[in-house]
């Protein structure tokens, strides 16, 4: 019988864990990991430390490129999956190559969310999701003494720590999306604003960006209501949304993320989703939850691989660890102190 071919889309914590678990359980199968990222799997939550200059790029990597080869896992970096054909069990890559599979795990994670009203200024605002983003921050910060952060999700708080470490002047526009995915309430909002202020950060409450314009010297003129700020860099931090646009016409059930059952199956034999892109059914709360955080992603990647390999393992998440934020049920392993 021909060997089975398993494909994992994504080489973040969920995808990497899925691929190595598949290999652990099935020494014979062909395993391909496809990632639009350039590098081996790294630890995303160390990116702010790279920006702060506290660590070097090599400190980010949990495993080397060699370890994929040693485990007979084919890693295809810089390759983006742009379509999924459920009838033929095929994925289509951006350069038109078509790969067929016997089993598929989708672990494509999230991508930074930019609110509609700011999309026009997308190119002038920086986010921090990938290693490439971190390198851009490092480079741009060499010429920028001041940074304006808009939004205020968890990533922005860790990045702000890095900026303080670098003695940058930070202004912060906190709005009602602040601290997503943490539960928004007035007291938390005030406390966060106070903590930022105590650290020497200028906090602007409930203010709206009217315009961002790049000046000839490379700095940015930002009109915030009737006030004008001039800053070196603008960062946009409104949380992450699942990076699943390429599945829009696939026939998979999609809501906020890819809808999966308690075994992480998408409703099609041998296809699973794991990590930040999955939205998982919980039989006790009779609703779907999404996962955020490094440890969750790894755990889900492992579960998906075990199930694809023949198991029927369920995600054991206690209903009380799932909380609702703006209509979305969330379970996160990501807590941060600022
Ligand atoms: C700056 C930062 C700090 C963080 N800090 C913490 C923290 O302190 N604690 C914590 O628990 N969590 C933290 N997180 C969150 C944590 O990193 C994520 O929850 C985790 O990485 C999710 O893993 P994932 O594998 O689901 O997705 P991701 O890590 O997003 O990986 C997705 C992978 O899919 C690939 N991909 C996407 N689309 C395609 C496609 N179409 N074709 C091919 N490949 C594709 C990407 O290139 C990537 O390899 C942080 C995240 C960031 C960005």
GROMACS .gro file of C-alpha atoms and ligand atoms in nm:
model
  391
    1UNK     CA    1   0.000   0.000   0.000
    2UNK     CA    2   0.125   0.350  -0.086
    3UNK     CA    3   0.247   0.555   0.209
    4UNK     CA    4   0.003   0.810   0.350
    5UNK     CA    5   0.071   1.178   0.292
    6UNK     CA    6  -0.016   1.413   0.577
    7UNK     CA    7  -0.005   1.787   0.521
    8UNK     CA    8   0.012   2.045   0.799
    9UNK     CA    9  -0.057   2.405   0.696
   10UNK     CA   10   0.129   2.637   0.934
   11UNK     CA   11   0.455   2.605   1.124
   12UNK     CA   12   0.365   2.799   1.439
   13UNK     CA   13   0.338   2.628   1.780
   14UNK     CA   14   0.026   2.431   1.673
   15UNK     CA   15   0.156   2.322   1.331
   16UNK     CA   16   0.500   2.225   1.455
   17UNK     CA   17   0.358   2.021   1.743
   18UNK     CA   18   0.112   1.853   1.505
   19UNK     CA   19   0.385   1.754   1.258
   20UNK     CA   20   0.622   1.610   1.519
   21UNK     CA   21   0.335   1.425   1.690
   22UNK     CA   22   0.230   1.274   1.357
   23UNK     CA   23   0.587   1.152   1.306
   24UNK     CA   24   0.608   1.016   1.661
   25UNK     CA   25   0.292   0.809   1.602
   26UNK     CA   26   0.354   0.708   1.242
   27UNK     CA   27   0.717   0.648   1.141
   28UNK     CA   28   0.620   0.547   0.785
   29UNK     CA   29   0.400   0.830   0.656
   30UNK     CA   30   0.508   1.122   0.437
   31UNK     CA   31   0.467   1.449   0.628
   32UNK     CA   32   0.480   1.794   0.470
   33UNK     CA   33   0.461   2.122   0.663
   34UNK     CA   34   0.375   2.426   0.452
   35UNK     CA   35   0.441   2.771   0.595
   36UNK     CA   36   0.423   3.112   0.440
   37UNK     CA   37   0.678   3.222   0.702
   38UNK     CA   38   1.045   3.234   0.612
   39UNK     CA   39   1.194   3.062   0.912
   40UNK     CA   40   1.189   2.747   1.121
   41UNK     CA   41   0.933   2.735   1.402
   42UNK     CA   42   1.007   3.003   1.662
   43UNK     CA   43   0.856   3.122   1.988
   44UNK     CA   44   0.639   3.424   1.900
   45UNK     CA   45   0.618   3.553   2.255
   46UNK     CA   46   0.992   3.621   2.255
   47UNK     CA   47   0.959   3.868   1.966
   48UNK     CA   48   0.926   4.171   2.202
   49UNK     CA   49   1.256   4.067   2.365
   50UNK     CA   50   1.416   4.066   2.020
   51UNK     CA   51   1.282   4.418   1.962
   52UNK     CA   52   1.420   4.522   2.302
   53UNK     CA   53   1.763   4.386   2.206
   54UNK     CA   54   1.756   4.145   2.502
   55UNK     CA   55   1.795   3.835   2.284
   56UNK     CA   56   1.933   3.745   1.943
   57UNK     CA   57   1.736   3.590   1.656
   58UNK     CA   58   1.884   3.244   1.721
   59UNK     CA   59   1.736   3.250   2.074
   60UNK     CA   60   1.385   3.244   1.923
   61UNK     CA   61   1.410   2.901   1.768
   62UNK     CA   62   1.281   2.606   1.968
   63UNK     CA   63   1.406   2.364   1.706
   64UNK     CA   64   1.643   2.384   1.415
   65UNK     CA   65   1.565   2.332   1.048
   66UNK     CA   66   1.775   2.017   1.074
   67UNK     CA   67   1.537   1.858   1.322
   68UNK     CA   68   1.264   1.853   1.054
   69UNK     CA   69   1.495   1.668   0.816
   70UNK     CA   70   1.612   1.434   1.095
   71UNK     CA   71   1.247   1.343   1.157
   72UNK     CA   72   1.181   1.305   0.786
   73UNK     CA   73   0.939   1.599   0.784
   74UNK     CA   74   0.947   1.805   0.467
   75UNK     CA   75   0.930   2.174   0.556
   76UNK     CA   76   0.827   2.410   0.278
   77UNK     CA   77   0.890   2.767   0.393
   78UNK     CA   78   0.778   3.082   0.206
   79UNK     CA   79   0.495   2.891   0.044
   80UNK     CA   80   0.139   3.001   0.090
   81UNK     CA   81  -0.168   2.781   0.062
   82UNK     CA   82  -0.432   2.975  -0.132
   83UNK     CA   83  -0.704   2.715  -0.177
   84UNK     CA   84  -0.835   2.384  -0.048
   85UNK     CA   85  -1.024   2.139  -0.271
   86UNK     CA   86  -1.228   1.910  -0.049
   87UNK     CA   87  -1.355   1.695  -0.338
   88UNK     CA   88  -1.006   1.598  -0.447
   89UNK     CA   89  -0.825   1.627  -0.110
   90UNK     CA   90  -0.582   1.881  -0.253
   91UNK     CA   91  -0.427   2.207  -0.141
   92UNK     CA   92  -0.326   2.470  -0.395
   93UNK     CA   93  -0.016   2.681  -0.337
   94UNK     CA   94   0.024   3.042  -0.446
   95UNK     CA   95   0.265   2.941  -0.722
   96UNK     CA   96  -0.010   2.708  -0.860
   97UNK     CA   97   0.143   2.382  -0.742
   98UNK     CA   98  -0.119   2.132  -0.626
   99UNK     CA   99  -0.048   1.883  -0.347
  100UNK     CA  100  -0.276   1.595  -0.257
  101UNK     CA  101  -0.313   1.459   0.093
  102UNK     CA  102  -0.459   1.170   0.288
  103UNK     CA  103  -0.485   1.378   0.604
  104UNK     CA  104  -0.471   1.754   0.666
  105UNK     CA  105  -0.420   1.971   0.974
  106UNK     CA  106  -0.489   2.342   0.932
  107UNK     CA  107  -0.290   2.546   1.185
  108UNK     CA  108  -0.266   2.888   1.021
  109UNK     CA  109  -0.298   3.099   1.337
  110UNK     CA  110  -0.402   3.460   1.334
  111UNK     CA  111  -0.325   3.785   1.163
  112UNK     CA  112  -0.340   4.137   1.311
  113UNK     CA  113  -0.681   4.302   1.295
  114UNK     CA  114  -0.699   4.658   1.168
  115UNK     CA  115  -1.037   4.829   1.220
  116UNK     CA  116  -1.218   4.951   0.906
  117UNK     CA  117  -1.174   5.319   0.989
  118UNK     CA  118  -0.793   5.279   0.998
  119UNK     CA  119  -0.749   5.063   0.688
  120UNK     CA  120  -0.662   5.368   0.477
  121UNK     CA  121  -0.349   5.415   0.694
  122UNK     CA  122  -0.251   5.046   0.703
  123UNK     CA  123   0.085   5.107   0.535
  124UNK     CA  124   0.182   5.370   0.792
  125UNK     CA  125   0.103   5.153   1.094
  126UNK     CA  126   0.317   4.868   1.227
  127UNK     CA  127   0.203   4.547   1.390
  128UNK     CA  128   0.402   4.274   1.564
  129UNK     CA  129   0.307   3.921   1.463
  130UNK     CA  130   0.598   3.767   1.276
  131UNK     CA  131   0.976   3.761   1.291
  132UNK     CA  132   0.976   3.988   0.984
  133UNK     CA  133   0.757   4.239   1.174
  134UNK     CA  134   1.000   4.230   1.468
  135UNK     CA  135   1.295   4.300   1.238
  136UNK     CA  136   1.112   4.600   1.093
  137UNK     CA  137   1.054   4.737   1.446
  138UNK     CA  138   1.424   4.691   1.526
  139UNK     CA  139   1.527   4.876   1.211
  140UNK     CA  140   1.274   5.158   1.231
  141UNK     CA  141   1.335   5.216   1.602
  142UNK     CA  142   1.696   5.302   1.524
  143UNK     CA  143   1.566   5.625   1.367
  144UNK     CA  144   1.256   5.676   1.584
  145UNK     CA  145   1.261   5.825   1.931
  146UNK     CA  146   0.884   5.827   1.978
  147UNK     CA  147   0.607   5.573   1.918
  148UNK     CA  148   0.230   5.607   1.924
  149UNK     CA  149   0.047   5.284   2.009
  150UNK     CA  150  -0.319   5.263   1.908
  151UNK     CA  151  -0.554   4.992   2.037
  152UNK     CA  152  -0.404   4.812   2.329
  153UNK     CA  153  -0.420   4.433   2.296
  154UNK     CA  154  -0.189   4.199   2.489
  155UNK     CA  155   0.086   4.226   2.227
  156UNK     CA  156   0.094   4.604   2.263
  157UNK     CA  157   0.160   4.574   2.635
  158UNK     CA  158   0.458   4.346   2.593
  159UNK     CA  159   0.589   4.562   2.311
  160UNK     CA  160   0.547   4.874   2.526
  161UNK     CA  161   0.767   4.711   2.790
  162UNK     CA  162   1.032   4.666   2.522
  163UNK     CA  163   0.997   5.029   2.412
  164UNK     CA  164   1.039   5.152   2.770
  165UNK     CA  165   1.349   4.934   2.798
  166UNK     CA  166   1.482   5.113   2.490
  167UNK     CA  167   1.404   5.456   2.645
  168UNK     CA  168   1.157   5.546   2.371
  169UNK     CA  169   0.889   5.805   2.429
  170UNK     CA  170   0.557   5.620   2.412
  171UNK     CA  171   0.205   5.764   2.373
  172UNK     CA  172  -0.091   5.530   2.397
  173UNK     CA  173  -0.439   5.577   2.256
  174UNK     CA  174  -0.659   5.349   2.464
  175UNK     CA  175  -0.998   5.284   2.315
  176UNK     CA  176  -1.276   5.040   2.386
  177UNK     CA  177  -1.088   4.760   2.209
  178UNK     CA  178  -0.820   4.795   2.474
  179UNK     CA  179  -0.680   4.475   2.622
  180UNK     CA  180  -0.869   4.248   2.389
  181UNK     CA  181  -0.914   3.956   2.451
  182UNK     CA  182  -0.931   4.036   2.821
  183UNK     CA  183  -1.274   4.127   2.950
  184UNK     CA  184  -1.337   4.497   2.903
  185UNK     CA  185  -1.466   4.690   3.197
  186UNK     CA  186  -1.434   5.044   3.318
  187UNK     CA  187  -1.224   4.960   3.625
  188UNK     CA  188  -0.975   4.753   3.427
  189UNK     CA  189  -0.956   5.031   3.171
  190UNK     CA  190  -0.879   5.294   3.438
  191UNK     CA  191  -0.630   5.071   3.615
  192UNK     CA  192  -0.446   4.996   3.291
  193UNK     CA  193  -0.437   5.364   3.200
  194UNK     CA  194  -0.298   5.445   3.546
  195UNK     CA  195  -0.028   5.178   3.517
  196UNK     CA  196   0.076   5.308   3.177
  197UNK     CA  197   0.083   5.665   3.311
  198UNK     CA  198   0.294   5.553   3.609
  199UNK     CA  199   0.549   5.419   3.365
  200UNK     CA  200   0.583   5.759   3.201
  201UNK     CA  201   0.354   5.685   2.908
  202UNK     CA  202   0.123   5.957   2.780
  203UNK     CA  203  -0.225   5.802   2.770
  204UNK     CA  204  -0.498   5.948   2.549
  205UNK     CA  205  -0.849   5.824   2.632
  206UNK     CA  206  -1.139   5.775   2.394
  207UNK     CA  207  -0.971   5.958   2.112
  208UNK     CA  208  -1.016   5.896   1.743
  209UNK     CA  209  -0.757   5.900   1.467
  210UNK     CA  210  -0.868   6.137   1.192
  211UNK     CA  211  -0.563   6.117   0.969
  212UNK     CA  212  -0.207   5.981   0.951
  213UNK     CA  213   0.039   6.140   0.714
  214UNK     CA  214   0.405   6.062   0.656
  215UNK     CA  215   0.629   6.369   0.649
  216UNK     CA  216   0.938   6.409   0.433
  217UNK     CA  217   1.173   6.339   0.724
  218UNK     CA  218   1.003   5.999   0.774
  219UNK     CA  219   0.812   6.095   1.088
  220UNK     CA  220   0.433   6.080   1.105
  221UNK     CA  221   0.182   6.355   1.161
  222UNK     CA  222  -0.115   6.201   1.338
  223UNK     CA  223  -0.435   6.394   1.380
  224UNK     CA  224  -0.617   6.274   1.690
  225UNK     CA  225  -0.950   6.456   1.710
  226UNK     CA  226  -0.844   6.821   1.710
  227UNK     CA  227  -0.490   6.753   1.835
  228UNK     CA  228  -0.187   6.688   1.612
  229UNK     CA  229   0.094   6.455   1.726
  230UNK     CA  230   0.427   6.407   1.553
  231UNK     CA  231   0.579   6.062   1.615
  232UNK     CA  232   0.847   5.841   1.468
  233UNK     CA  233   0.635   5.525   1.446
  234UNK     CA  234   0.270   5.428   1.482
  235UNK     CA  235   0.178   5.081   1.609
  236UNK     CA  236  -0.170   4.929   1.561
  237UNK     CA  237  -0.276   4.664   1.813
  238UNK     CA  238  -0.636   4.545   1.791
  239UNK     CA  239  -0.591   4.174   1.852
  240UNK     CA  240  -0.552   3.890   1.603
  241UNK     CA  241  -0.814   3.735   1.378
  242UNK     CA  242  -0.781   3.385   1.227
  243UNK     CA  243  -0.587   3.392   0.900
  244UNK     CA  244  -0.846   3.191   0.707
  245UNK     CA  245  -0.945   3.408   0.412
  246UNK     CA  246  -0.809   3.143   0.174
  247UNK     CA  247  -1.075   2.898   0.296
  248UNK     CA  248  -1.369   3.124   0.208
  249UNK     CA  249  -1.475   2.912  -0.092
  250UNK     CA  250  -1.355   2.576   0.038
  251UNK     CA  251  -1.688   2.464   0.180
  252UNK     CA  252  -1.550   2.438   0.534
  253UNK     CA  253  -1.774   2.579   0.805
  254UNK     CA  254  -1.634   2.912   0.911
  255UNK     CA  255  -1.749   3.157   1.173
  256UNK     CA  256  -1.484   3.360   1.352
  257UNK     CA  257  -1.247   3.067   1.302
  258UNK     CA  258  -1.271   2.722   1.143
  259UNK     CA  259  -1.555   2.541   1.319
  260UNK     CA  260  -1.446   2.204   1.455
  261UNK     CA  261  -1.599   1.944   1.685
  262UNK     CA  262  -1.455   1.843   2.021
  263UNK     CA  263  -1.205   1.618   1.840
  264UNK     CA  264  -1.092   1.919   1.631
  265UNK     CA  265  -1.238   1.764   1.317
  266UNK     CA  266  -1.381   2.009   1.063
  267UNK     CA  267  -1.668   1.778   0.965
  268UNK     CA  268  -1.473   1.615   0.680
  269UNK     CA  269  -1.292   1.287   0.726
  270UNK     CA  270  -0.920   1.330   0.803
  271UNK     CA  271  -0.923   1.709   0.812
  272UNK     CA  272  -0.858   1.888   1.141
  273UNK     CA  273  -0.789   2.245   1.256
  274UNK     CA  274  -0.581   2.348   1.558
  275UNK     CA  275  -0.437   2.652   1.734
  276UNK     CA  276  -0.553   3.012   1.710
  277UNK     CA  277  -0.744   2.952   1.384
  278UNK     CA  278  -0.983   2.689   1.527
  279UNK     CA  279  -1.320   2.752   1.688
  280UNK     CA  280  -1.398   2.446   1.897
  281UNK     CA  281  -1.731   2.302   2.001
  282UNK     CA  282  -1.775   2.244   2.374
  283UNK     CA  283  -2.056   1.999   2.453
  284UNK     CA  284  -2.109   2.136   2.807
  285UNK     CA  285  -2.149   2.500   2.718
  286UNK     CA  286  -2.311   2.396   2.385
  287UNK     CA  287  -2.118   2.661   2.202
  288UNK     CA  288  -1.783   2.719   2.033
  289UNK     CA  289  -1.472   2.862   2.198
  290UNK     CA  290  -1.153   2.997   2.052
  291UNK     CA  291  -0.805   2.946   2.181
  292UNK     CA  292  -0.540   3.210   2.230
  293UNK     CA  293  -0.191   3.144   2.356
  294UNK     CA  294   0.122   2.945   2.298
  295UNK     CA  295   0.052   2.649   2.529
  296UNK     CA  296  -0.306   2.609   2.405
  297UNK     CA  297  -0.181   2.609   2.047
  298UNK     CA  298   0.073   2.335   2.117
  299UNK     CA  299  -0.183   2.124   2.303
  300UNK     CA  300  -0.437   2.158   2.020
  301UNK     CA  301  -0.177   2.075   1.756
  302UNK     CA  302  -0.094   1.756   1.942
  303UNK     CA  303  -0.459   1.660   1.984
  304UNK     CA  304  -0.533   1.713   1.614
  305UNK     CA  305  -0.237   1.493   1.518
  306UNK     CA  306  -0.336   1.215   1.758
  307UNK     CA  307  -0.690   1.218   1.623
  308UNK     CA  308  -0.581   1.223   1.261
  309UNK     CA  309  -0.367   0.927   1.345
  310UNK     CA  310  -0.670   0.724   1.463
  311UNK     CA  311  -0.747   0.843   1.813
  312UNK     CA  312  -1.058   1.005   1.945
  313UNK     CA  313  -0.902   1.239   2.196
  314UNK     CA  314  -1.111   1.531   2.316
  315UNK     CA  315  -0.989   1.868   2.427
  316UNK     CA  316  -1.036   1.866   2.802
  317UNK     CA  317  -1.119   2.226   2.869
  318UNK     CA  318  -1.319   2.304   3.180
  319UNK     CA  319  -1.624   2.520   3.099
  320UNK     CA  320  -1.522   2.764   3.376
  321UNK     CA  321  -1.193   2.844   3.203
  322UNK     CA  322  -1.383   2.974   2.900
  323UNK     CA  323  -1.500   3.333   2.927
  324UNK     CA  324  -1.700   3.554   2.698
  325UNK     CA  325  -1.569   3.877   2.549
  326UNK     CA  326  -1.795   4.075   2.320
  327UNK     CA  327  -1.992   3.767   2.223
  328UNK     CA  328  -1.688   3.543   2.167
  329UNK     CA  329  -1.603   3.251   2.398
  330UNK     CA  330  -1.233   3.249   2.471
  331UNK     CA  331  -0.991   3.020   2.646
  332UNK     CA  332  -0.644   3.165   2.677
  333UNK     CA  333  -0.321   3.048   2.832
  334UNK     CA  334  -0.178   3.391   2.767
  335UNK     CA  335  -0.171   3.618   3.067
  336UNK     CA  336   0.071   3.899   3.098
  337UNK     CA  337   0.180   4.135   3.371
  338UNK     CA  338   0.252   4.491   3.294
  339LIG     C1  339   0.435   3.939   1.987
  339LIG     C2  340   0.356   3.825   2.045
  339LIG     C3  341   0.363   3.797   2.180
  339LIG     C4  342   0.292   3.690   2.233
  339LIG     N1  343   0.303   3.662   2.366
  339LIG     C5  344   0.242   3.554   2.416
  339LIG     C6  345   0.262   3.515   2.552
  339LIG     O1  346   0.332   3.582   2.628
  339LIG     N2  347   0.202   3.401   2.595
  339LIG     C7  348   0.123   3.325   2.512
  339LIG     O2  349   0.071   3.221   2.556
  339LIG     N3  350   0.101   3.360   2.385
  339LIG     C8  351   0.160   3.471   2.334
  339LIG     N4  352   0.138   3.506   2.205
  339LIG     C9  353   0.036   3.431   2.126
  339LIG    C10  354   0.091   3.301   2.072
  339LIG     O3  355   0.215   3.325   2.008
  339LIG    C11  356  -0.012   3.244   1.975
  339LIG     O4  357  -0.129   3.214   2.047
  339LIG    C12  358   0.043   3.119   1.907
  339LIG     O5  359   0.156   3.151   1.829
  339LIG    C13  360  -0.062   3.056   1.816
  339LIG     O6  361  -0.002   2.949   1.751
  339LIG     P1  362  -0.060   2.893   1.612
  339LIG     O7  363   0.033   2.784   1.572
  339LIG     O8  364  -0.203   2.864   1.626
  339LIG     O9  365  -0.049   3.015   1.510
  339LIG     P2  366   0.071   3.105   1.461
  339LIG    O10  367   0.178   3.112   1.564
  339LIG    O11  368   0.006   3.230   1.416
  339LIG    O12  369   0.131   3.027   1.336
  339LIG    C14  370   0.061   3.021   1.215
  339LIG    C15  371   0.149   2.960   1.106
  339LIG    O13  372   0.072   2.944   0.987
  339LIG    C16  373   0.142   2.996   0.875
  339LIG     N5  374   0.039   3.033   0.775
  339LIG    C17  375  -0.066   3.117   0.790
  339LIG     N6  376  -0.142   3.119   0.680
  339LIG    C18  377  -0.083   3.033   0.592
  339LIG    C19  378  -0.112   2.991   0.459
  339LIG     N7  379  -0.222   3.034   0.395
  339LIG     N8  380  -0.026   2.908   0.397
  339LIG    C20  381   0.085   2.861   0.461
  339LIG     N9  382   0.117   2.896   0.587
  339LIG    C21  383   0.034   2.980   0.652
  339LIG    C22  384   0.224   3.111   0.933
  339LIG    O14  385   0.332   3.143   0.847
  339LIG    C23  386   0.268   3.046   1.065
  339LIG    O15  387   0.377   2.960   1.041
  339LIG    C24  388   0.209   3.613   2.149
  339LIG    C25  389   0.199   3.642   2.012
  339LIG    C26  390   0.273   3.747   1.960
  339LIG    C27  391   0.262   3.776   1.812
   0.00000   0.00000   0.00000
